[in-house]
Coordinates of C-alpha atoms (C1' of nucleotides) in Angstrom, one line a residue:
Chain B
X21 CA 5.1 -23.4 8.5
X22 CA 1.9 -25.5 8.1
X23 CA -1.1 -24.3 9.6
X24 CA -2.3 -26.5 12.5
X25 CA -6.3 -26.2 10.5
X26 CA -4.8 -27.2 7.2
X27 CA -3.2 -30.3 9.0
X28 CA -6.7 -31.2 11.1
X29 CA -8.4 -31.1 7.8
X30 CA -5.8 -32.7 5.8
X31 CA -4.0 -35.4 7.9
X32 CA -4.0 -37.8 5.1
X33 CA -2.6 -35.7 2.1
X34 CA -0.1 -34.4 4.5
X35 CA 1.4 -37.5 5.4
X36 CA 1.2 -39.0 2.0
X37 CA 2.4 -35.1 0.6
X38 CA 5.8 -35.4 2.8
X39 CA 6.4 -39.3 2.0
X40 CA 7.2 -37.9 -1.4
X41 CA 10.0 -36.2 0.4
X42 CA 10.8 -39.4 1.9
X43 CA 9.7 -37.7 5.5
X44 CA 7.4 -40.1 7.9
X45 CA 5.4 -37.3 8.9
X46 CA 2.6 -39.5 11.0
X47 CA 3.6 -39.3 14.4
X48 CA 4.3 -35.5 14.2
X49 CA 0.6 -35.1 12.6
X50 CA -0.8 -37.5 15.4
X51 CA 1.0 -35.2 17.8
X52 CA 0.2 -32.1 16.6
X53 CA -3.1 -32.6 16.7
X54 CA -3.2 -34.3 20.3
X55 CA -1.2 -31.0 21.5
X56 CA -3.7 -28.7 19.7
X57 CA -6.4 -30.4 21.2
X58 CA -4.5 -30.2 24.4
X59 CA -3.9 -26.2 24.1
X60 CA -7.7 -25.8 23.2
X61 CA -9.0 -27.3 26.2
X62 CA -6.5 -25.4 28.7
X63 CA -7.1 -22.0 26.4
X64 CA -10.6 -22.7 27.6
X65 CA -10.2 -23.6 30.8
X66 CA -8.0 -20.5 31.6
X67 CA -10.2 -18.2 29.3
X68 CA -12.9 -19.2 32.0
X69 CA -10.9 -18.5 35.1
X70 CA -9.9 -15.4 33.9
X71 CA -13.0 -14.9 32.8
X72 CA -14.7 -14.9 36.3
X73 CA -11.8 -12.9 38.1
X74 CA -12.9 -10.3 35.9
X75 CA -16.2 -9.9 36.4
X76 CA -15.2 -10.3 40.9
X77 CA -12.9 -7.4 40.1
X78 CA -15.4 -5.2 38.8
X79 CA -17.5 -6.2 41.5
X80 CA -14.5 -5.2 44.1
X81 CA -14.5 -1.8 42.2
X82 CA -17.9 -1.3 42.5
X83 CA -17.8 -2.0 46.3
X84 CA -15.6 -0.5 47.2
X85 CA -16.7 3.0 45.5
X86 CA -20.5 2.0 47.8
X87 CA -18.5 1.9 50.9
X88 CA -18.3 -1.8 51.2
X89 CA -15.2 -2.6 52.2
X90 CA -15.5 -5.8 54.1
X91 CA -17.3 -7.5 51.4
X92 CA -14.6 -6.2 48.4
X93 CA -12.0 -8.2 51.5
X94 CA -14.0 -11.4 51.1
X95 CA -13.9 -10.7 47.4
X96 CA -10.2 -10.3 47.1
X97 CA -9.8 -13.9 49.0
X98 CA -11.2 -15.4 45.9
X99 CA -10.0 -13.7 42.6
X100 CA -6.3 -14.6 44.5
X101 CA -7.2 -18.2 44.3
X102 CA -8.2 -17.8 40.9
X103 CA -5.2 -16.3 39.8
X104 CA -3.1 -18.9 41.5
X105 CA -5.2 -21.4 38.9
X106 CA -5.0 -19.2 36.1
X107 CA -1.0 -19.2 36.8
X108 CA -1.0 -23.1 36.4
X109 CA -3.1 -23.2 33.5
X110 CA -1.3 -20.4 31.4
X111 CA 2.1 -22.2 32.1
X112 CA 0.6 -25.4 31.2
X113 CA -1.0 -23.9 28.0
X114 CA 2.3 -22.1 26.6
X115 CA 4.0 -25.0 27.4
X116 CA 1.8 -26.8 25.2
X117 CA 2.1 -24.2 22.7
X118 CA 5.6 -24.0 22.8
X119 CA 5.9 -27.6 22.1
X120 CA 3.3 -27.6 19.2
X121 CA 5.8 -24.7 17.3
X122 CA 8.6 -26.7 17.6
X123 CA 6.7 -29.6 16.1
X124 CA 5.4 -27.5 13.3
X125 CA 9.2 -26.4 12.9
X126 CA 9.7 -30.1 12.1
X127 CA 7.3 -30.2 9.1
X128 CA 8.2 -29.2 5.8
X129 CA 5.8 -27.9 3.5
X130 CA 3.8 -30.1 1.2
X131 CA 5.0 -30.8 -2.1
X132 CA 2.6 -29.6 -4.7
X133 CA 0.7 -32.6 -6.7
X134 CA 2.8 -32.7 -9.6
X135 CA 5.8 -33.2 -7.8
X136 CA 7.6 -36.7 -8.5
X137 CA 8.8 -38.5 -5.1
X138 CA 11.9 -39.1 -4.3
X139 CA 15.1 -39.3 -2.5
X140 CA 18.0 -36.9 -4.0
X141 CA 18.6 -35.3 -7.4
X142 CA 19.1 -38.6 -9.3
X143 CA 15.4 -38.7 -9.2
X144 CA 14.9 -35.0 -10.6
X145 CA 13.0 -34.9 -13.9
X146 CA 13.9 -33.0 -16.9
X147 CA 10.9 -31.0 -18.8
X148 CA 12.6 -28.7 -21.0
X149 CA 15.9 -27.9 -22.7
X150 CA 16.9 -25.5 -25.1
X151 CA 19.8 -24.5 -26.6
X152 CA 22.4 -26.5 -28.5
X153 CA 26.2 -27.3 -26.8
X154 CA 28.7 -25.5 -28.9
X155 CA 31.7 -27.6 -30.0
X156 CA 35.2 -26.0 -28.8
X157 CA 38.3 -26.1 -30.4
X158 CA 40.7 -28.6 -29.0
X159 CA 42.8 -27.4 -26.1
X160 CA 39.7 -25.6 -24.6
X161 CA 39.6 -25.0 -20.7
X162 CA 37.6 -25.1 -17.8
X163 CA 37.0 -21.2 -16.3
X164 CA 39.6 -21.5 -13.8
X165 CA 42.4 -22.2 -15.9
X166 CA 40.5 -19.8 -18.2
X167 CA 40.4 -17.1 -15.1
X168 CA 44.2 -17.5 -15.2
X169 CA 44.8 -17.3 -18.3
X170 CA 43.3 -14.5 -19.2
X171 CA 44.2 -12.8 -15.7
X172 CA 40.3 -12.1 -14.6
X173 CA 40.1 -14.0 -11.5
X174 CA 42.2 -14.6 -9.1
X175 CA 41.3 -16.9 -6.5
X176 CA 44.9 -17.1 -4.8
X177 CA 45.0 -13.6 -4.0
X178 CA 41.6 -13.9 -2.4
X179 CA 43.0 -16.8 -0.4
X180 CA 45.5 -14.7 0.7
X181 CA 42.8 -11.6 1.3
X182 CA 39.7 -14.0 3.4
X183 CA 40.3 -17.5 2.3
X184 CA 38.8 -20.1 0.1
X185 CA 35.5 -19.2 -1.7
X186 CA 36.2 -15.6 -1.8
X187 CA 37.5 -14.7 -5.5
X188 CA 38.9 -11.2 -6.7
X189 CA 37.5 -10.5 -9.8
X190 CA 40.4 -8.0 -11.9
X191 CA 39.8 -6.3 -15.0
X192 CA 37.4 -7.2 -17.8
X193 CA 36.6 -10.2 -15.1
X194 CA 35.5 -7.4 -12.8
X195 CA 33.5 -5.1 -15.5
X196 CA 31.6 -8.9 -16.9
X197 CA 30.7 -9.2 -13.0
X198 CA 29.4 -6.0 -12.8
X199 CA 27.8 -5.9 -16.8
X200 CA 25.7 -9.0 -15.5
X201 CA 24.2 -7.8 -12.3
X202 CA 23.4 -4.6 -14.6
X203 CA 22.1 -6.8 -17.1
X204 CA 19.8 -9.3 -14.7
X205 CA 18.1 -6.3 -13.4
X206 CA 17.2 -4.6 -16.1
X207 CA 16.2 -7.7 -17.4
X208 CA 14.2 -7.6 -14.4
X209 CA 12.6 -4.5 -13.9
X210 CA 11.2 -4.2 -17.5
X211 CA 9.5 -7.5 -16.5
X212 CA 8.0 -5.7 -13.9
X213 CA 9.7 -6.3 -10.8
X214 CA 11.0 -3.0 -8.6
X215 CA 14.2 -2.9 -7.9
X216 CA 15.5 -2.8 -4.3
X217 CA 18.9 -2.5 -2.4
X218 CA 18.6 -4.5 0.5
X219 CA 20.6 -4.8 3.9
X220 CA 22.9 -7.7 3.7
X221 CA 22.9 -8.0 7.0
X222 CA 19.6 -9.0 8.8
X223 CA 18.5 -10.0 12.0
X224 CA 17.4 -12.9 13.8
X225 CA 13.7 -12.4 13.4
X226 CA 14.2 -12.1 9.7
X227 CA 15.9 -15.7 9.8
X228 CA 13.2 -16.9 11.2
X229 CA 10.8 -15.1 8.9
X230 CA 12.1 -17.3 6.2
X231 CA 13.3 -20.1 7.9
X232 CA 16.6 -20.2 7.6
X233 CA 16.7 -20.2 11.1
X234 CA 16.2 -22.3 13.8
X235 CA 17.7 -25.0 11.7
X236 CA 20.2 -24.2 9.5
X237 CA 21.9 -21.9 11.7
X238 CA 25.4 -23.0 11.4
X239 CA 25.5 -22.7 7.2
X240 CA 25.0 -18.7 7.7
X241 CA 27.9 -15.6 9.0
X242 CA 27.4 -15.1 12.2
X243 CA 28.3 -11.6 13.9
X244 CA 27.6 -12.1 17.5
X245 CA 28.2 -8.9 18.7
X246 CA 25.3 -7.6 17.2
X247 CA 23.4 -10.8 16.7
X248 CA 23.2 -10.2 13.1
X249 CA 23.6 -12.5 10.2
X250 CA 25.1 -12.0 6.9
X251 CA 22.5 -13.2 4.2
X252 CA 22.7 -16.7 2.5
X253 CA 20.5 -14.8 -0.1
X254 CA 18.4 -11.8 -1.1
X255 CA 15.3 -13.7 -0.5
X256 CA 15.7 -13.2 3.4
X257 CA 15.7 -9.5 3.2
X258 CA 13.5 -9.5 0.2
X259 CA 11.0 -11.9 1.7
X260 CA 11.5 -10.0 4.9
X261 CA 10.0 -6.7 3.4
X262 CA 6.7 -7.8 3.6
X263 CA 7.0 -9.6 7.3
X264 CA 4.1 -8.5 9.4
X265 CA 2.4 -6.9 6.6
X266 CA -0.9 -6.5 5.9
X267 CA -2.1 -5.6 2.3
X268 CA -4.9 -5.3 0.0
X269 CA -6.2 -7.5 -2.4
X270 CA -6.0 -4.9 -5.1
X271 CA -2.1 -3.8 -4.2
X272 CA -1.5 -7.9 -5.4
X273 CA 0.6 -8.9 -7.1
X274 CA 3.8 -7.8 -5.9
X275 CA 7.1 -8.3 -7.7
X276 CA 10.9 -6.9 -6.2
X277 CA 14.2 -8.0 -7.4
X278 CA 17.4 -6.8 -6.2
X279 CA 21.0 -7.4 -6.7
X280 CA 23.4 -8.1 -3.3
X281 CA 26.1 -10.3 -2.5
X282 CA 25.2 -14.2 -0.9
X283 CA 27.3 -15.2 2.0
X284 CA 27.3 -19.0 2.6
X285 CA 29.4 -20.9 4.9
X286 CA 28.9 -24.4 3.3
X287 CA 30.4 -26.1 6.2
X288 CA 31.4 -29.8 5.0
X289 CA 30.6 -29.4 1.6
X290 CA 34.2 -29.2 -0.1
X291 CA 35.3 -32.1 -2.1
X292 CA 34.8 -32.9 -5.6
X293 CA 33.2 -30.7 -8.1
X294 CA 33.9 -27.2 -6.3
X295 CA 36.7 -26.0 -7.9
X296 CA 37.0 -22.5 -9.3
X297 CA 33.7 -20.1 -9.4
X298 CA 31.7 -23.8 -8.6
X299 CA 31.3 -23.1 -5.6
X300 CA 32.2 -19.9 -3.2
X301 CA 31.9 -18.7 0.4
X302 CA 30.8 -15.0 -1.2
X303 CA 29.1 -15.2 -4.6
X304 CA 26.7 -12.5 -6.4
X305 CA 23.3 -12.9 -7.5
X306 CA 20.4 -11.2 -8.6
X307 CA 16.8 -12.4 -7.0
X308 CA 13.0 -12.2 -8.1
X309 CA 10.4 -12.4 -5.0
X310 CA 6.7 -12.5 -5.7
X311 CA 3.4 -12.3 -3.4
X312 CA 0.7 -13.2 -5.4
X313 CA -2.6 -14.2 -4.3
X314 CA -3.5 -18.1 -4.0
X315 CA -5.0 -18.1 -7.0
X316 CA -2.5 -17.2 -9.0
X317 CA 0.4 -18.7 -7.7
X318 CA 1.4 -21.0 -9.9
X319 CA 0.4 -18.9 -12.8
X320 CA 3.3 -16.4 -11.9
X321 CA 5.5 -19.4 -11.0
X322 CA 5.4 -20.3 -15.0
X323 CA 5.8 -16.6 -15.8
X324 CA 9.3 -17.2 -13.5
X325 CA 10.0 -20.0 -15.3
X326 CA 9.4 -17.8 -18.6
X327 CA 11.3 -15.0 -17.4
X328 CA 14.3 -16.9 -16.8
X329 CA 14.5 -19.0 -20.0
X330 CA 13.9 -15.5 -22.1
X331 CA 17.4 -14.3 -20.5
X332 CA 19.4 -17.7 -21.0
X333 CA 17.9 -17.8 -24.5
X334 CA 19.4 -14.2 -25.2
X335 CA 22.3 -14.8 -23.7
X336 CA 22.7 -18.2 -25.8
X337 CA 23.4 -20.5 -23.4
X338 CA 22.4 -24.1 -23.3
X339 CA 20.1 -24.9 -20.4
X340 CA 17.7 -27.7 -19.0
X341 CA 14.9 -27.3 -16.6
X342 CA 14.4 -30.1 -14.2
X343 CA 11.5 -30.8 -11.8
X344 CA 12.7 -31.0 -8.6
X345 CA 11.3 -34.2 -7.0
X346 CA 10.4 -34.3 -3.0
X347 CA 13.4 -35.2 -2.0
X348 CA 15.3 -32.4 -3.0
X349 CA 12.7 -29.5 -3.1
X350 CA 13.6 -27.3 0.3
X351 CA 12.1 -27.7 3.0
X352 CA 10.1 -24.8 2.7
X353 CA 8.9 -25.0 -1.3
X354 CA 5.9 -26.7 -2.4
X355 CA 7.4 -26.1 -5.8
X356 CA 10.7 -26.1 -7.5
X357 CA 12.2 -25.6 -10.6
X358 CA 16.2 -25.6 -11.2
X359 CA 17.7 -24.3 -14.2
X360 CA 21.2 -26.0 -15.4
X361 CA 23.1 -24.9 -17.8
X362 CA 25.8 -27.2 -19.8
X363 CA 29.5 -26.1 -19.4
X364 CA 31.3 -27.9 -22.2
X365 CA 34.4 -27.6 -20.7
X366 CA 33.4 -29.4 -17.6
X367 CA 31.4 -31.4 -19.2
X368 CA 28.6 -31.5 -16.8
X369 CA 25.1 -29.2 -15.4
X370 CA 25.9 -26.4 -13.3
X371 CA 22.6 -25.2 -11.6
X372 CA 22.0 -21.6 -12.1
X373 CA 18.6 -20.3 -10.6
X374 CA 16.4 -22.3 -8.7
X375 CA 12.5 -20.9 -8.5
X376 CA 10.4 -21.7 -5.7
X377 CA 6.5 -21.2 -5.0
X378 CA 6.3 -21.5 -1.1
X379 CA 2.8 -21.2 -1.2
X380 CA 1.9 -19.8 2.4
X381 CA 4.4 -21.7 4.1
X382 CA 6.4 -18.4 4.5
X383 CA 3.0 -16.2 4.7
X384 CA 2.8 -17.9 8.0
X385 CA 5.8 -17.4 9.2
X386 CA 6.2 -13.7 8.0
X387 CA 2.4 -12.5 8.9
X388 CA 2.1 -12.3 5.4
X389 CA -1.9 -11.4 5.0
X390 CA -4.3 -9.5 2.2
X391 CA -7.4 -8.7 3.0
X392 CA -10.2 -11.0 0.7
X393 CA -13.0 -9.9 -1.0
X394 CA -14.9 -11.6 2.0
X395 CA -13.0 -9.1 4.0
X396 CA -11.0 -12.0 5.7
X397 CA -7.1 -12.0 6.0
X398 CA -6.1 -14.5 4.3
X399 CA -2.3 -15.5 3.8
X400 CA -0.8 -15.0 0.7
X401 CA 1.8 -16.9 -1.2
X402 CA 5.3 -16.2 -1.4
X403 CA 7.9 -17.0 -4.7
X404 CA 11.3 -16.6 -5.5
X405 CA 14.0 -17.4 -7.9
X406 CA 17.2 -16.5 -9.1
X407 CA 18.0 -14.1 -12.1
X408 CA 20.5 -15.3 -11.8
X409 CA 23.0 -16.6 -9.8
X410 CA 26.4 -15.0 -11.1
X411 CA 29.5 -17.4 -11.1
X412 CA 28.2 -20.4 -12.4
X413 CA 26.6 -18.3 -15.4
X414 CA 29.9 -16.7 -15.9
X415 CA 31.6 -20.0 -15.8
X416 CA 29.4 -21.3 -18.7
X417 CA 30.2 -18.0 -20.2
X418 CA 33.9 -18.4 -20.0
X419 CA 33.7 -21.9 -21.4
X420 CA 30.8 -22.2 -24.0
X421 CA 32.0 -19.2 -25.4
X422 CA 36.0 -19.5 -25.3
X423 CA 37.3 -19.6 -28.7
X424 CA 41.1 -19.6 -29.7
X425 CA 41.4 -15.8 -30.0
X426 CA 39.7 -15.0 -26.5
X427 CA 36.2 -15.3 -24.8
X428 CA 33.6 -13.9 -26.7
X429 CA 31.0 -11.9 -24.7
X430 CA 27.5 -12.8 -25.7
X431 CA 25.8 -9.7 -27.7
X432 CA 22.9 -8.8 -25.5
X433 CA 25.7 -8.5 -23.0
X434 CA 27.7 -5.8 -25.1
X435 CA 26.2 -2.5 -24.4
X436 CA 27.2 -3.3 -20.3
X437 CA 30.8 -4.6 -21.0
X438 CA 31.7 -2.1 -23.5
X439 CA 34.3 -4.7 -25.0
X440 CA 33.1 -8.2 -27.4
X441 CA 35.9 -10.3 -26.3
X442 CA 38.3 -11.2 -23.4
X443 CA 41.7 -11.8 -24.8
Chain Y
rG6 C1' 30.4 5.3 23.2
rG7 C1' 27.6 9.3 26.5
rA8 C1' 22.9 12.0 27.6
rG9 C1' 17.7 12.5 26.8
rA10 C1' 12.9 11.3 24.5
rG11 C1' 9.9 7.7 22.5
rU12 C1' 7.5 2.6 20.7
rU13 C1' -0.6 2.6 20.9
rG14 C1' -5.2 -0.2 15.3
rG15 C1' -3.5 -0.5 7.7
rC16 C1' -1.2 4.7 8.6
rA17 C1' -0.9 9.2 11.6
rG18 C1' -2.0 10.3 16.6
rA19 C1' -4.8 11.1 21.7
rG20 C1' -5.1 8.6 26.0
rU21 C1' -1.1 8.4 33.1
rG22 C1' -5.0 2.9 37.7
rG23 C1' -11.6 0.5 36.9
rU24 C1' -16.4 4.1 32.7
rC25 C1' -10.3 1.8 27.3
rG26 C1' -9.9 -2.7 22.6
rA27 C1' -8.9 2.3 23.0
rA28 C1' -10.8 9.5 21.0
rU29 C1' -9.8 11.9 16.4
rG30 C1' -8.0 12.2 11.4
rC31 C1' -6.4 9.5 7.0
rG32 C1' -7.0 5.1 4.4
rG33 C1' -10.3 0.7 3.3
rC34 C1' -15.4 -1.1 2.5
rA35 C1' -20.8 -0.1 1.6
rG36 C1' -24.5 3.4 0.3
rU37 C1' -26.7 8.4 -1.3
rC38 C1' -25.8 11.8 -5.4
rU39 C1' -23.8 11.2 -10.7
rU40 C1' -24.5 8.7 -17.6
rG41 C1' -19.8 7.1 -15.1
rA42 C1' -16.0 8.9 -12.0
rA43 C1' -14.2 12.6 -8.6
rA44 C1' -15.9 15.7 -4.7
rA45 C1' -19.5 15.9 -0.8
rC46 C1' -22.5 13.4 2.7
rU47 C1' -24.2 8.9 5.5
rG48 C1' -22.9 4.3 7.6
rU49 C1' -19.2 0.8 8.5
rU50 C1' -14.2 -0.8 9.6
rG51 C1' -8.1 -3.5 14.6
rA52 C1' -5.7 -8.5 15.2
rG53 C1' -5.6 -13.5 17.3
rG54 C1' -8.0 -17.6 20.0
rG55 C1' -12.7 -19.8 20.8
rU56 C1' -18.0 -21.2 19.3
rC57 C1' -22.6 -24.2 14.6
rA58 C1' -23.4 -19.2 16.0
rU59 C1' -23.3 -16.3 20.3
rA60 C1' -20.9 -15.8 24.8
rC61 C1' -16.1 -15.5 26.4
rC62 C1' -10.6 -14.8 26.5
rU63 C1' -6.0 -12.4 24.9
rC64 C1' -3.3 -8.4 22.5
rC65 C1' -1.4 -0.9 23.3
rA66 C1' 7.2 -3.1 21.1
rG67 C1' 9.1 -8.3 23.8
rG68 C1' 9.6 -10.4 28.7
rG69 C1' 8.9 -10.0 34.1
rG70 C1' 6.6 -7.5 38.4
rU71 C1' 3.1 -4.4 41.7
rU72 C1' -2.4 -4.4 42.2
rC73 C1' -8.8 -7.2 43.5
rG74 C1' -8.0 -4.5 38.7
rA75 C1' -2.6 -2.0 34.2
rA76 C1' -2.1 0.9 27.5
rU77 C1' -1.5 3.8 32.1
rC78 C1' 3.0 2.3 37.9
rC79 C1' 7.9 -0.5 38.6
rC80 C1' 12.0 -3.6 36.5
rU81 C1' 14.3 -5.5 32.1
rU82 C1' 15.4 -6.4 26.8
rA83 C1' 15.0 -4.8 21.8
rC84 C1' 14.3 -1.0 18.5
rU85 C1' 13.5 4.3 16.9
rC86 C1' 14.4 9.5 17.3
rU87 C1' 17.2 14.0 19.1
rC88 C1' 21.8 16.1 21.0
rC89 C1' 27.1 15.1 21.8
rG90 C1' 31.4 12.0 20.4
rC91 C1' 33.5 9.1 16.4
rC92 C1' 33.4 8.4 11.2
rA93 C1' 32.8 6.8 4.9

RNA sequence: GGAGAGUUGGCAGAGUGGUCGAAUGCGGCAGUCUUGAAAACUGUUGAGGGUCAUACCUCCAGGGGUUCGAAUCCCUUACUCUCCGCCA
């Protein structure tokens, strides 16, 4: 969420900022700042009323301690017409304020300066790519004939078991799933990061924390028995950690990654281009979450950016980084990155980790705060990425390294399979 | 699921109608001492709104109520803990 100061201050680079997300964000300003004003006066207004009762009610205590009964009476008469105002005006004012969240609700965050505008993905800019395409032998196969082939997933029986999106992983298919999680965190936590094992069930404060609610409600599990939500993604319990929080400038920076499972309804989006491990209702994936200090922010958004390319480079796999421009960042990010890599089989870029700086656009929203060196709170920024998001890196797996005799499992991936190849 | 107890500042924890934005301890910050650090001692230190700055207002889990006046009394919701039940 924007702050309602930085808006005031900033009115023009805040429109201009969310045109490069193709979002007209100039009535909203002009009304956000009319409500604020709005809410300042009737905060002042009521603090006034409220003011004076109190002082009448000290008096009435004071009388009535001297014996003065009669006069506390006349008293009384007028702090009850004072709270009759003060009624009005604090209905009035959290109407106001009421209104001026939802607004703010409305407002994505600011793209950063370097990021290009645009409408969708076709307007994404590469910057980097590594890694050369590996040429197969004829008669290769995408992963899910793959998957079949070699009996190591099974997405029929998990139709049969929840539906469509929900693979059963068998065998080596299984113990590659599970060498990979072990892998990505490890990867992880000698780069610094703690590990956690989060809840993957949260609760509706926590989708607001990280704004996946109130408006994207419907693309999340929904238990409503218990009002809980299954998570789209570690980042809402990992952000979620450090909701309401309060730290010190010294205990910055702050880096957590965890492993769990991502739960994503994706209503509407079958079609084209989500066969096989493409795209799935339950999927696995290993996060990175930063709070950094402002300062520093985009410094530790290139060490992400870093982080990730060091494990696709060990694991050998052919990757492009793209800018995102502001029509696809989300809605929360100031900042993204995607990572692709190329699935020769396919033939096309499957996105694999996305890495975001949020700036304090979640701060706000969580209570994020350190205390400054001026002894201010001050918000701090949030960051995340993936480490990666599992199907789609074992599908380039399967397929940039199927070979006639089997799959070959990439070498820094060895000591967690225990076998070299899937035949 | 049943019964009971609780939720107070960064943390722990007192406070049962006005003198309470809140004792005390820890932690943080500053200083004294020290070559430096630790220890000790001294001072300081909740959050939000508002103001040029004061003033002032709000906040003792959330919401509602009683009262001239509520952290304190009542209702309600959420959560936590203990015991019982169930259970991997």
């Amino acid at each position: 969420m924007l702050q309602v100061p930085f808006i005031r201050d900033n009115k023009e680079t805040v429109i201009t900022g969310l045109a490069k997300r193709n979002f007209d964000a100039k009535d909203i300003v002009e009304e956000v700042i009319a409500l604020d004003d709005s809410r300042r006066s009737l905060q002042t207004k009521l603090d006034n009323t409220l003011a004076e009762s109190n002082v009448l009610s000290k008096e009435i205590g004071n009388l009535y301690k001297t014996g003065k009964a009669a006069e506390a009476n006349q008293l009384k008469e007028k702090v009850s017409a004072l709270k009759e105002d003060s009624k009005t005006l604090s209905d009035d004012l959290s109407a106001a304020a009421d209104k001026l969240q939802s607004l703010l609700y409305q407002l994505p965050n600011v793209p950063h300066e370097s990021v290009p505008a645009g409408k969708s993905e076709e307007d994404n800019e590469e910057i980097y790519s590594e890694g050369s395409i590996p040429e197969l032998y004829d008669g290769a196969q995408p992963h899910w004939e793959l998957a079949k082939k070699y009996d190591i997933i099974d997405f029929e029986l998990g139709n049969k078991i929840a539906g469509a999106g929900f693979p059963v992983y068998k065998g080596k298919g299984a113990r590659l799933q599970r060498a990979l999680i072990a892998y990505f965190l490890d990867k992880n936590t000698d780069a610094g990061y703690t590990e956690y094992q989060l809840p993957h069930l949260v609760n509706e404060a926590s989708c607001y924390g990280t704004g996946q609610l109130p408006d994207k409600e419907g693309q999340m599990y929904h238990d409503s028995r218990d009002n809980l939500y299954l998570i789209p993604t570690a980042e809402v319990p990992g952000t979620n950690v450090f909701r309401d929080v309060l730290l010190n400038e010294s205990e910055l920076p702050i880096g957590i990654t965890g492993y769990t499972p991502c739960f994503r309804r994706e209503a509407g989006s079958y079609g084209a281009h989500v066969r096989g491990l493409n795209r799935l209702h339950q999927f696995d994936k290993v996060e990175i979450i930063r709070v950094e200090h402002p300062d520093n922010s985009y410094k530790a958004f290139d060490g992400m950016i870093e982080h990730v390319k060091d494990i696709l480079r060990e694991l050998k796999l052919p990757f492009r980084i793209l800018r995102l421009c502001g029509g696809d960042t989300g809605f929360p990010a100031a900042m993204t990155y995607d990572f692709e890599l190329f699935s020769t089989a396919q033939d096309r870029w499957l996105e694999i980790s996305s890495v975001s700086n949020f700036e304090t656009y979640q701060a706000n929203r969580l209570k994020l705060r350190f205390k400054n060196s001026d002894g201010k709170n001050e918000l701090a920024h949030t960051l995340n990425g993936s480490s990666l998001a599992l199907p789609r890196v074992l599908a380039g797996i399967l397929e940039n390294y199927q070979t006639e005799k089997g799959i070959e499992i990439p070498e820094a991936l060895i000591p967690y399979t225990g076998f070299s190849i899937i035949d």
